[in-house]
Amino acid sequence: MANDYYEILGVRRDASKDEIKKAYRRLARELHPDVNPDPATQERFKEVTQAYEVLSDDNKRRMFDMGADPFAPGGGAGAGGFGATGFPFDDIMNAFFGGGQPGGGRGPRDRVRRGRSIKVRVELDLAEAAFGVTKDVTFPTAVLCDTCQGEGTAKGTHRRTCDMCQGRGEVSQVARSFLGQVMTTRPCPQCSGQGSVITDPCADCSGEGRVREKVTRKVQIPAGVEDGTQIQLAGEGEVGPNGGPRGDIFLEIVQRPHPIFERRGDDLHCTITVPMTAAALGASFTFETLDGTEEIDLRPGTNSGHVITLNGRGSKRLDGGGRGDLMIQVNVETPAKLDEEQEHLLRKFAELRGEDQPPGRFSPGHSGLFSKLRDAFGAR
């Protein structure tokens, strides 16, 4: 036998697969071209890699133990060097870093796969987002086929073993080249690597094991969510092909605009407009909050821009730590038009307060006030 692959890896002939893998990985770390670029070391690395290619595959190892070299008669390290043996570089890297076994032996692919995750938009009113709500959410998705229960086969039938790969899910091919015999392994084209085929597919799902339909789910929206918040419902998404596990659902919250309140984090903001007389004399009025009607006291002498804060009347916090506040900004409305009697009374009021002097005789602190009065009522 031209090459003794057991001797090259330094293992016994009855070594287990784990022992063979450990021996290969130990040698590969020492001899890899990225670690040791010496030409002689690179040739040694090719020999070690070829030895692992044979001994890690049950069929090739059996062939070697019977006295035949899978890489051609007399084909030592030179006959099937690194990159010339036909096995992919990715397989070597997988073995080096703990992946699958190179060159074959992987078996049939799992035909059951996880379903996709889906995103569903959920529109909420401000109160629903602030306090939480249970919603019926309807969306299209893939569900398990009731007829075949995910098998994909017609009633009374079953999948059969692929006659091309005999259930292995992969086929091997040996080709001759000037380097000797080269064996390659690839997924079976008839069963797509699954090892079995459907001869009589289910009429309802066409062999996929799932069907698409609209479903309605009750979902609990927690208090304090905001516009753009995403909520993950693990394992509630689409059923995978052939009855595979479900993906996830991501609920994307869309908060509809409110006619009065603007939300900023957990706080609510709004603006109210009051007459000039109410701002000057003070007043009480009722105000509709998310919690119901509140009595608001406006202090005498309130200026435009003053903010009334109602503590704990905002949105609940998502982490459960209480509530935000409600901020009411006061806008004082100045009358734009006055009849003769109203103007007379207002001028008399200005006279009583000493605010009827012409601009040239105002002190600096009153000039701004006179300008406002002049703009509002017109200078006479």
mmCIF file of C-alpha atoms in Angstrom:
data_model
loop_
_atom_site.group_PDB
_atom_site.id
_atom_site.type_symbol
_atom_site.label_atom_id
_atom_site.label_comp_id
_atom_site.label_asym_id
_atom_site.label_seq_id
_atom_site.Cartn_x
_atom_site.Cartn_y
_atom_site.Cartn_z
ATOM 1 C CA MET A 1 0.000 0.000 0.000
ATOM 2 C CA ALA A 2 1.638 3.262 -1.166
ATOM 3 C CA ASN A 3 0.373 5.383 1.718
ATOM 4 C CA ASP A 4 -0.350 4.238 5.243
ATOM 5 C CA TYR A 5 -2.906 6.826 6.256
ATOM 6 C CA TYR A 6 -2.990 5.561 9.847
ATOM 7 C CA GLU A 7 0.754 6.086 10.128
ATOM 8 C CA ILE A 8 0.524 9.543 8.557
ATOM 9 C CA LEU A 9 -1.993 10.649 11.218
ATOM 10 C CA GLY A 10 -0.218 8.707 13.950
ATOM 11 C CA VAL A 11 -3.275 6.701 15.063
ATOM 12 C CA ARG A 12 -4.027 3.024 15.609
ATOM 13 C CA ARG A 13 -5.901 1.074 12.946
ATOM 14 C CA ASP A 14 -8.839 0.706 15.304
ATOM 15 C CA ALA A 15 -8.895 4.422 16.183
ATOM 16 C CA SER A 16 -12.336 5.987 16.615
ATOM 17 C CA LYS A 17 -13.569 8.909 14.524
ATOM 18 C CA ASP A 18 -13.008 11.296 17.422
ATOM 19 C CA GLU A 19 -9.402 10.112 17.782
ATOM 20 C CA ILE A 20 -8.844 10.557 14.049
ATOM 21 C CA LYS A 21 -10.349 14.071 14.133
ATOM 22 C CA LYS A 22 -8.251 15.082 17.146
ATOM 23 C CA ALA A 23 -5.079 13.788 15.493
ATOM 24 C CA TYR A 24 -5.830 15.661 12.282
ATOM 25 C CA ARG A 25 -6.634 18.932 14.029
ATOM 26 C CA ARG A 26 -3.459 18.710 16.113
ATOM 27 C CA LEU A 27 -1.286 18.156 13.029
ATOM 28 C CA ALA A 28 -3.174 20.723 10.950
ATOM 29 C CA ARG A 29 -2.495 23.432 13.542
ATOM 30 C CA GLU A 30 1.238 22.670 13.264
ATOM 31 C CA LEU A 31 1.442 22.242 9.486
ATOM 32 C CA HIS A 32 -1.133 24.662 8.065
ATOM 33 C CA PRO A 33 0.440 26.923 5.342
ATOM 34 C CA ASP A 34 -0.747 30.030 7.198
ATOM 35 C CA VAL A 35 1.297 28.935 10.212
ATOM 36 C CA ASN A 36 4.313 27.337 8.517
ATOM 37 C CA PRO A 37 4.930 28.355 4.868
ATOM 38 C CA ASP A 38 7.927 26.036 4.433
ATOM 39 C CA PRO A 39 7.450 23.989 1.179
ATOM 40 C CA ALA A 40 8.350 20.707 2.859
ATOM 41 C CA THR A 41 5.823 21.395 5.626
ATOM 42 C CA GLN A 42 3.156 22.188 3.037
ATOM 43 C CA GLU A 43 3.719 18.785 1.392
ATOM 44 C CA ARG A 44 3.340 17.161 4.801
ATOM 45 C CA PHE A 45 0.102 19.113 5.327
ATOM 46 C CA LYS A 46 -1.222 17.739 2.019
ATOM 47 C CA GLU A 47 -0.473 14.179 3.139
ATOM 48 C CA VAL A 48 -2.175 14.705 6.504
ATOM 49 C CA THR A 49 -5.249 16.239 4.869
ATOM 50 C CA GLN A 50 -5.522 13.384 2.355
ATOM 51 C CA ALA A 51 -5.192 10.835 5.166
ATOM 52 C CA TYR A 52 -7.989 12.495 7.107
ATOM 53 C CA GLU A 53 -10.129 12.608 3.944
ATOM 54 C CA VAL A 54 -9.904 8.820 3.709
ATOM 55 C CA LEU A 55 -10.102 7.779 7.363
ATOM 56 C CA SER A 56 -12.946 10.141 8.304
ATOM 57 C CA ASP A 57 -15.268 8.668 5.648
ATOM 58 C CA ASP A 58 -16.679 5.206 6.427
ATOM 59 C CA ASN A 59 -16.771 4.037 2.788
ATOM 60 C CA LYS A 60 -13.272 5.252 1.944
ATOM 61 C CA ARG A 61 -11.822 3.869 5.160
ATOM 62 C CA ARG A 62 -13.421 0.492 4.497
ATOM 63 C CA MET A 63 -11.962 0.547 0.979
ATOM 64 C CA PHE A 64 -8.516 1.411 2.373
ATOM 65 C CA ASP A 65 -8.676 -1.324 5.028
ATOM 66 C CA MET A 66 -9.416 -3.826 2.242
ATOM 67 C CA GLY A 67 -6.190 -2.828 0.506
ATOM 68 C CA ALA A 68 -7.411 -0.277 -2.042
ATOM 69 C CA ASP A 69 -6.371 3.359 -2.086
ATOM 70 C CA PRO A 70 -9.413 5.591 -2.797
ATOM 71 C CA PHE A 71 -7.068 8.103 -4.440
ATOM 72 C CA ALA A 72 -5.795 5.708 -7.097
ATOM 73 C CA PRO A 73 -3.284 2.880 -7.049
ATOM 74 C CA GLY A 74 0.161 4.111 -6.088
ATOM 75 C CA GLY A 75 -1.200 7.589 -5.497
ATOM 76 C CA GLY A 76 0.686 8.875 -2.466
ATOM 77 C CA ALA A 77 0.928 12.467 -1.370
ATOM 78 C CA GLY A 78 2.059 13.470 -4.833
ATOM 79 C CA ALA A 79 -0.867 11.717 -6.526
ATOM 80 C CA GLY A 80 -3.520 13.540 -4.616
ATOM 81 C CA GLY A 81 -1.939 16.689 -3.232
ATOM 82 C CA PHE A 82 -3.702 19.587 -1.544
ATOM 83 C CA GLY A 83 -6.217 21.077 -3.942
ATOM 84 C CA ALA A 84 -5.787 18.248 -6.487
ATOM 85 C CA THR A 85 -7.694 15.468 -4.751
ATOM 86 C CA GLY A 86 -11.076 16.899 -5.586
ATOM 87 C CA PHE A 87 -12.323 17.574 -2.050
ATOM 88 C CA PRO A 88 -13.313 21.171 -1.365
ATOM 89 C CA PHE A 89 -11.211 23.539 0.702
ATOM 90 C CA ASP A 90 -14.331 24.374 2.758
ATOM 91 C CA ASP A 91 -14.512 20.766 3.953
ATOM 92 C CA ILE A 92 -10.939 20.988 5.246
ATOM 93 C CA MET A 93 -11.694 24.199 7.096
ATOM 94 C CA ASN A 94 -14.854 22.661 8.579
ATOM 95 C CA ALA A 95 -12.861 19.775 9.922
ATOM 96 C CA PHE A 96 -10.080 22.071 11.184
ATOM 97 C CA PHE A 97 -12.537 24.283 13.098
ATOM 98 C CA GLY A 98 -14.841 21.502 14.281
ATOM 99 C CA GLY A 99 -17.404 21.396 11.456
ATOM 100 C CA GLY A 100 -18.688 18.465 9.416
ATOM 101 C CA GLN A 101 -16.571 15.618 8.119
ATOM 102 C CA PRO A 102 -14.986 16.337 4.753
ATOM 103 C CA GLY A 103 -15.698 14.345 1.674
ATOM 104 C CA GLY A 104 -19.012 12.795 2.641
ATOM 105 C CA GLY A 105 -20.583 10.817 5.441
ATOM 106 C CA ARG A 106 -23.014 13.638 6.204
ATOM 107 C CA GLY A 107 -26.133 11.602 5.545
ATOM 108 C CA PRO A 108 -29.483 12.866 4.276
ATOM 109 C CA ARG A 109 -30.451 16.471 4.850
ATOM 110 C CA ASP A 110 -33.178 17.235 7.318
ATOM 111 C CA ARG A 111 -36.295 17.889 5.264
ATOM 112 C CA VAL A 112 -37.966 19.631 8.211
ATOM 113 C CA ARG A 113 -37.000 23.307 8.415
ATOM 114 C CA ARG A 114 -37.993 26.171 10.670
ATOM 115 C CA GLY A 115 -40.642 28.543 9.373
ATOM 116 C CA ARG A 116 -40.070 32.182 8.582
ATOM 117 C CA SER A 117 -40.603 34.979 11.073
ATOM 118 C CA ILE A 118 -43.204 37.540 10.051
ATOM 119 C CA LYS A 119 -43.851 41.192 10.912
ATOM 120 C CA VAL A 120 -47.380 42.410 11.659
ATOM 121 C CA ARG A 121 -48.380 46.076 12.038
ATOM 122 C CA VAL A 122 -50.757 46.779 14.920
ATOM 123 C CA GLU A 123 -52.475 50.188 15.026
ATOM 124 C CA LEU A 124 -53.386 51.531 18.474
ATOM 125 C CA ASP A 125 -55.127 54.570 19.879
ATOM 126 C CA LEU A 126 -53.168 56.651 22.372
ATOM 127 C CA ALA A 127 -55.113 55.232 25.306
ATOM 128 C CA GLU A 128 -54.516 51.644 24.135
ATOM 129 C CA ALA A 129 -50.781 52.269 23.851
ATOM 130 C CA ALA A 130 -50.642 54.071 27.193
ATOM 131 C CA PHE A 131 -52.649 51.574 29.243
ATOM 132 C CA GLY A 132 -52.271 48.293 27.307
ATOM 133 C CA VAL A 133 -54.939 46.308 25.511
ATOM 134 C CA THR A 134 -55.819 42.832 24.229
ATOM 135 C CA LYS A 135 -56.232 42.939 20.449
ATOM 136 C CA ASP A 136 -57.463 40.509 17.796
ATOM 137 C CA VAL A 137 -54.761 40.608 15.128
ATOM 138 C CA THR A 138 -55.436 39.092 11.690
ATOM 139 C CA PHE A 139 -52.625 38.293 9.250
ATOM 140 C CA PRO A 140 -51.730 35.801 6.469
ATOM 141 C CA THR A 141 -49.365 32.982 7.431
ATOM 142 C CA ALA A 142 -48.443 29.354 6.735
ATOM 143 C CA VAL A 143 -50.135 26.739 8.920
ATOM 144 C CA LEU A 144 -49.871 22.959 9.195
ATOM 145 C CA CYS A 145 -51.786 21.106 6.495
ATOM 146 C CA ASP A 146 -54.697 19.345 8.202
ATOM 147 C CA THR A 147 -54.944 16.733 5.458
ATOM 148 C CA CYS A 148 -51.420 15.306 5.674
ATOM 149 C CA GLN A 149 -50.328 16.749 9.051
ATOM 150 C CA GLY A 150 -47.114 18.068 7.546
ATOM 151 C CA GLU A 151 -46.038 14.853 5.781
ATOM 152 C CA GLY A 152 -46.757 16.221 2.316
ATOM 153 C CA THR A 153 -48.091 12.865 1.073
ATOM 154 C CA ALA A 154 -51.576 11.929 -0.092
ATOM 155 C CA LYS A 155 -53.818 10.142 2.387
ATOM 156 C CA GLY A 156 -52.802 6.491 2.803
ATOM 157 C CA THR A 157 -49.380 6.985 1.209
ATOM 158 C CA HIS A 158 -45.910 7.644 2.586
ATOM 159 C CA ARG A 159 -42.565 8.908 1.390
ATOM 160 C CA ARG A 160 -40.376 6.246 -0.193
ATOM 161 C CA THR A 161 -36.622 5.791 -0.080
ATOM 162 C CA CYS A 162 -34.847 7.457 -2.977
ATOM 163 C CA ASP A 163 -33.676 4.766 -5.391
ATOM 164 C CA MET A 164 -30.814 6.905 -6.683
ATOM 165 C CA CYS A 165 -28.997 7.446 -3.363
ATOM 166 C CA GLN A 166 -30.597 4.542 -1.450
ATOM 167 C CA GLY A 167 -31.633 6.913 1.333
ATOM 168 C CA ARG A 168 -28.158 8.391 1.931
ATOM 169 C CA GLY A 169 -29.116 11.796 0.547
ATOM 170 C CA GLU A 170 -25.883 12.048 -1.431
ATOM 171 C CA VAL A 171 -24.215 10.346 -4.339
ATOM 172 C CA SER A 172 -20.516 9.693 -4.903
ATOM 173 C CA GLN A 173 -18.718 9.627 -8.199
ATOM 174 C CA VAL A 174 -15.230 8.295 -8.976
ATOM 175 C CA ALA A 175 -13.505 9.819 -11.990
ATOM 176 C CA ARG A 176 -10.114 9.106 -13.489
ATOM 177 C CA SER A 177 -7.664 11.903 -14.179
ATOM 178 C CA PHE A 178 -3.958 12.199 -14.866
ATOM 179 C CA LEU A 179 -3.602 12.448 -11.087
ATOM 180 C CA GLY A 180 -5.370 9.151 -10.521
ATOM 181 C CA GLN A 181 -8.882 8.451 -9.248
ATOM 182 C CA VAL A 182 -10.847 11.332 -7.769
ATOM 183 C CA MET A 183 -13.960 10.730 -5.670
ATOM 184 C CA THR A 184 -16.512 13.518 -5.227
ATOM 185 C CA THR A 185 -19.691 13.537 -3.172
ATOM 186 C CA ARG A 186 -22.701 15.810 -3.787
ATOM 187 C CA PRO A 187 -26.368 16.005 -2.728
ATOM 188 C CA CYS A 188 -28.609 13.580 -4.556
ATOM 189 C CA PRO A 189 -30.306 15.461 -7.433
ATOM 190 C CA GLN A 190 -33.425 13.248 -7.322
ATOM 191 C CA CYS A 191 -34.370 13.794 -3.652
ATOM 192 C CA SER A 192 -32.493 17.100 -3.119
ATOM 193 C CA GLY A 193 -30.388 15.451 -0.433
ATOM 194 C CA GLN A 194 -33.346 14.333 1.708
ATOM 195 C CA GLY A 195 -32.948 10.609 1.126
ATOM 196 C CA SER A 196 -36.652 10.093 0.345
ATOM 197 C CA VAL A 197 -39.140 11.272 -2.271
ATOM 198 C CA ILE A 198 -42.891 11.849 -2.462
ATOM 199 C CA THR A 199 -44.585 9.862 -5.205
ATOM 200 C CA ASP A 200 -48.155 10.937 -4.367
ATOM 201 C CA PRO A 201 -48.155 14.512 -3.018
ATOM 202 C CA CYS A 202 -50.983 15.821 -0.877
ATOM 203 C CA ALA A 203 -53.526 17.593 -3.063
ATOM 204 C CA ASP A 204 -54.129 20.358 -0.516
ATOM 205 C CA CYS A 205 -50.544 21.444 0.123
ATOM 206 C CA SER A 206 -48.836 20.090 -3.055
ATOM 207 C CA GLY A 207 -46.372 18.128 -0.919
ATOM 208 C CA GLU A 208 -45.134 21.072 1.170
ATOM 209 C CA GLY A 209 -46.856 20.000 4.384
ATOM 210 C CA ARG A 210 -48.323 23.444 5.013
ATOM 211 C CA VAL A 211 -50.929 25.776 3.530
ATOM 212 C CA ARG A 212 -51.400 29.540 3.591
ATOM 213 C CA GLU A 213 -54.409 31.135 5.212
ATOM 214 C CA LYS A 214 -55.471 34.153 7.251
ATOM 215 C CA VAL A 215 -55.487 33.598 10.987
ATOM 216 C CA THR A 216 -56.648 35.725 13.905
ATOM 217 C CA ARG A 217 -54.742 35.717 17.180
ATOM 218 C CA LYS A 218 -55.475 37.420 20.489
ATOM 219 C CA VAL A 219 -52.349 39.272 21.565
ATOM 220 C CA GLN A 220 -51.704 41.128 24.804
ATOM 221 C CA ILE A 221 -50.179 44.575 24.191
ATOM 222 C CA PRO A 222 -48.387 45.761 27.353
ATOM 223 C CA ALA A 223 -48.987 49.248 28.748
ATOM 224 C CA GLY A 224 -46.504 51.933 27.755
ATOM 225 C CA VAL A 225 -45.639 50.844 24.203
ATOM 226 C CA GLU A 226 -44.774 53.645 21.785
ATOM 227 C CA ASP A 227 -44.944 54.178 18.055
ATOM 228 C CA GLY A 228 -42.312 51.889 16.509
ATOM 229 C CA THR A 229 -42.087 49.472 19.462
ATOM 230 C CA GLN A 230 -41.613 45.832 18.391
ATOM 231 C CA ILE A 231 -42.983 42.926 20.411
ATOM 232 C CA GLN A 232 -41.644 39.418 19.710
ATOM 233 C CA LEU A 233 -43.969 36.429 19.979
ATOM 234 C CA ALA A 234 -41.590 33.465 19.903
ATOM 235 C CA GLY A 235 -42.799 30.374 18.040
ATOM 236 C CA GLU A 236 -45.979 32.036 16.743
ATOM 237 C CA GLY A 237 -44.905 32.653 13.139
ATOM 238 C CA GLU A 238 -45.121 30.516 9.999
ATOM 239 C CA VAL A 239 -45.006 26.722 10.166
ATOM 240 C CA GLY A 240 -41.863 25.444 8.453
ATOM 241 C CA PRO A 241 -41.816 23.197 5.362
ATOM 242 C CA ASN A 242 -42.805 19.583 6.034
ATOM 243 C CA GLY A 243 -44.330 20.525 9.377
ATOM 244 C CA GLY A 244 -41.213 22.233 10.717
ATOM 245 C CA PRO A 245 -41.231 24.408 13.859
ATOM 246 C CA ARG A 246 -42.780 27.847 13.681
ATOM 247 C CA GLY A 247 -40.839 31.051 13.269
ATOM 248 C CA ASP A 248 -41.573 34.157 15.327
ATOM 249 C CA ILE A 249 -44.039 37.031 15.045
ATOM 250 C CA PHE A 250 -42.835 40.599 15.460
ATOM 251 C CA LEU A 251 -45.628 43.033 16.261
ATOM 252 C CA GLU A 252 -44.771 46.559 15.113
ATOM 253 C CA ILE A 253 -46.774 49.157 17.051
ATOM 254 C CA VAL A 254 -48.220 52.081 15.094
ATOM 255 C CA GLN A 255 -49.787 54.726 17.357
ATOM 256 C CA ARG A 256 -52.511 56.775 15.695
ATOM 257 C CA PRO A 257 -52.361 60.560 16.199
ATOM 258 C CA HIS A 258 -54.560 61.960 18.991
ATOM 259 C CA PRO A 259 -56.673 65.082 18.311
ATOM 260 C CA ILE A 260 -55.581 66.770 21.583
ATOM 261 C CA PHE A 261 -52.513 65.138 23.120
ATOM 262 C CA GLU A 262 -49.003 64.795 21.787
ATOM 263 C CA ARG A 263 -46.958 62.037 23.359
ATOM 264 C CA ARG A 264 -43.303 62.621 24.205
ATOM 265 C CA GLY A 265 -41.960 59.513 25.862
ATOM 266 C CA ASP A 266 -44.207 58.804 28.837
ATOM 267 C CA ASP A 267 -45.459 62.410 29.111
ATOM 268 C CA LEU A 268 -48.470 63.903 27.332
ATOM 269 C CA HIS A 269 -48.527 67.495 26.077
ATOM 270 C CA CYS A 270 -51.365 69.720 24.920
ATOM 271 C CA THR A 271 -52.247 73.413 24.529
ATOM 272 C CA ILE A 272 -55.400 75.197 25.697
ATOM 273 C CA THR A 273 -56.508 78.722 24.760
ATOM 274 C CA VAL A 274 -58.199 80.911 27.407
ATOM 275 C CA PRO A 275 -59.655 84.426 27.126
ATOM 276 C CA MET A 276 -57.571 87.360 28.328
ATOM 277 C CA THR A 277 -60.095 88.072 31.073
ATOM 278 C CA ALA A 278 -59.923 84.498 32.423
ATOM 279 C CA ALA A 279 -56.145 84.698 32.472
ATOM 280 C CA ALA A 280 -56.275 88.013 34.339
ATOM 281 C CA LEU A 281 -59.017 87.169 36.818
ATOM 282 C CA GLY A 282 -58.459 83.418 37.191
ATOM 283 C CA ALA A 283 -60.976 80.715 36.408
ATOM 284 C CA SER A 284 -61.892 77.066 36.900
ATOM 285 C CA PHE A 285 -62.732 74.745 34.040
ATOM 286 C CA THR A 286 -63.156 71.030 33.340
ATOM 287 C CA PHE A 287 -60.603 69.193 31.229
ATOM 288 C CA GLU A 288 -60.916 65.741 29.647
ATOM 289 C CA THR A 289 -57.818 63.569 30.297
ATOM 290 C CA LEU A 290 -57.191 59.920 29.403
ATOM 291 C CA ASP A 291 -58.423 59.072 32.917
ATOM 292 C CA GLY A 292 -61.629 61.124 32.704
ATOM 293 C CA THR A 293 -62.671 64.668 33.623
ATOM 294 C CA GLU A 294 -60.365 66.814 35.779
ATOM 295 C CA GLU A 295 -61.079 70.194 37.436
ATOM 296 C CA ILE A 296 -58.372 72.700 36.484
ATOM 297 C CA ASP A 297 -57.815 75.945 38.432
ATOM 298 C CA LEU A 298 -56.320 78.821 36.451
ATOM 299 C CA ARG A 299 -54.572 81.253 38.767
ATOM 300 C CA PRO A 300 -55.255 84.995 38.387
ATOM 301 C CA GLY A 301 -52.587 86.713 36.323
ATOM 302 C CA THR A 302 -51.662 83.627 34.278
ATOM 303 C CA ASN A 303 -49.394 84.542 31.363
ATOM 304 C CA SER A 304 -49.382 82.965 27.927
ATOM 305 C CA GLY A 305 -46.939 80.038 27.866
ATOM 306 C CA HIS A 306 -47.588 78.999 31.474
ATOM 307 C CA VAL A 307 -47.594 75.173 31.896
ATOM 308 C CA ILE A 308 -49.994 73.372 34.225
ATOM 309 C CA THR A 309 -48.648 69.955 35.223
ATOM 310 C CA LEU A 310 -50.924 67.084 36.241
ATOM 311 C CA ASN A 311 -48.623 64.550 37.849
ATOM 312 C CA GLY A 312 -49.229 60.891 37.013
ATOM 313 C CA ARG A 313 -51.749 61.608 34.256
ATOM 314 C CA GLY A 314 -49.516 60.577 31.367
ATOM 315 C CA SER A 315 -48.789 57.158 29.862
ATOM 316 C CA LYS A 316 -47.882 54.132 31.948
ATOM 317 C CA ARG A 317 -44.211 53.271 31.717
ATOM 318 C CA LEU A 318 -43.307 50.141 29.797
ATOM 319 C CA ASP A 319 -41.106 48.862 32.621
ATOM 320 C CA GLY A 320 -43.986 49.187 35.084
ATOM 321 C CA GLY A 321 -42.403 52.062 37.000
ATOM 322 C CA GLY A 322 -45.392 54.360 37.400
ATOM 323 C CA ARG A 323 -46.698 56.911 34.904
ATOM 324 C CA GLY A 324 -45.603 60.048 33.144
ATOM 325 C CA ASP A 325 -47.193 63.493 33.527
ATOM 326 C CA LEU A 326 -49.718 65.577 31.608
ATOM 327 C CA MET A 327 -48.415 69.025 30.598
ATOM 328 C CA ILE A 328 -51.055 71.652 29.724
ATOM 329 C CA GLN A 329 -49.625 74.798 28.140
ATOM 330 C CA VAL A 330 -51.841 77.901 28.453
ATOM 331 C CA ASN A 331 -52.247 80.199 25.458
ATOM 332 C CA VAL A 332 -53.850 83.554 26.392
ATOM 333 C CA GLU A 333 -56.041 84.885 23.602
ATOM 334 C CA THR A 334 -56.056 88.651 23.058
ATOM 335 C CA PRO A 335 -59.203 89.994 21.328
ATOM 336 C CA ALA A 336 -58.496 91.272 17.834
ATOM 337 C CA LYS A 337 -61.739 93.277 17.432
ATOM 338 C CA LEU A 338 -63.597 95.355 20.027
ATOM 339 C CA ASP A 339 -66.873 97.250 19.767
ATOM 340 C CA GLU A 340 -67.079 100.848 21.001
ATOM 341 C CA GLU A 341 -68.201 99.977 24.531
ATOM 342 C CA GLN A 342 -65.557 97.261 24.965
ATOM 343 C CA GLU A 343 -62.839 99.583 23.777
ATOM 344 C CA HIS A 344 -64.023 102.332 26.149
ATOM 345 C CA LEU A 345 -64.007 99.961 29.118
ATOM 346 C CA LEU A 346 -60.585 98.614 28.274
ATOM 347 C CA ARG A 347 -59.143 102.121 27.917
ATOM 348 C CA LYS A 348 -60.662 103.022 31.256
ATOM 349 C CA PHE A 349 -58.998 99.890 32.711
ATOM 350 C CA ALA A 350 -55.667 100.958 31.252
ATOM 351 C CA GLU A 351 -56.129 104.443 32.716
ATOM 352 C CA LEU A 352 -56.847 103.030 36.161
ATOM 353 C CA ARG A 353 -53.625 100.993 35.947
ATOM 354 C CA GLY A 354 -51.632 103.930 34.683
ATOM 355 C CA GLU A 355 -50.991 102.198 31.378
ATOM 356 C CA ASP A 356 -52.542 104.847 29.109
ATOM 357 C CA GLN A 357 -49.490 107.116 28.769
ATOM 358 C CA PRO A 358 -47.910 107.687 25.338
ATOM 359 C CA PRO A 359 -44.723 105.774 24.531
ATOM 360 C CA GLY A 360 -42.390 108.723 25.117
ATOM 361 C CA ARG A 361 -43.438 109.028 28.780
ATOM 362 C CA PHE A 362 -43.299 105.255 29.594
ATOM 363 C CA SER A 363 -40.554 103.924 31.728
ATOM 364 C CA PRO A 364 -38.381 101.221 30.068
ATOM 365 C CA GLY A 365 -40.159 98.510 32.011
ATOM 366 C CA HIS A 366 -43.554 99.475 30.577
ATOM 367 C CA SER A 367 -42.671 100.205 26.949
ATOM 368 C CA GLY A 368 -43.228 96.607 25.901
ATOM 369 C CA LEU A 369 -46.654 96.522 27.541
ATOM 370 C CA PHE A 370 -47.700 99.717 25.746
ATOM 371 C CA SER A 371 -46.574 98.261 22.429
ATOM 372 C CA LYS A 372 -48.764 95.201 23.010
ATOM 373 C CA LEU A 373 -51.766 97.366 23.871
ATOM 374 C CA ARG A 374 -51.165 99.569 20.844
ATOM 375 C CA ASP A 375 -50.926 96.564 18.540
ATOM 376 C CA ALA A 376 -54.100 95.069 20.006
ATOM 377 C CA PHE A 377 -56.331 98.155 20.137
ATOM 378 C CA GLY A 378 -54.701 100.649 17.814
ATOM 379 C CA ALA A 379 -53.126 103.978 18.906
ATOM 380 C CA ARG A 380 -55.521 106.939 18.997
#
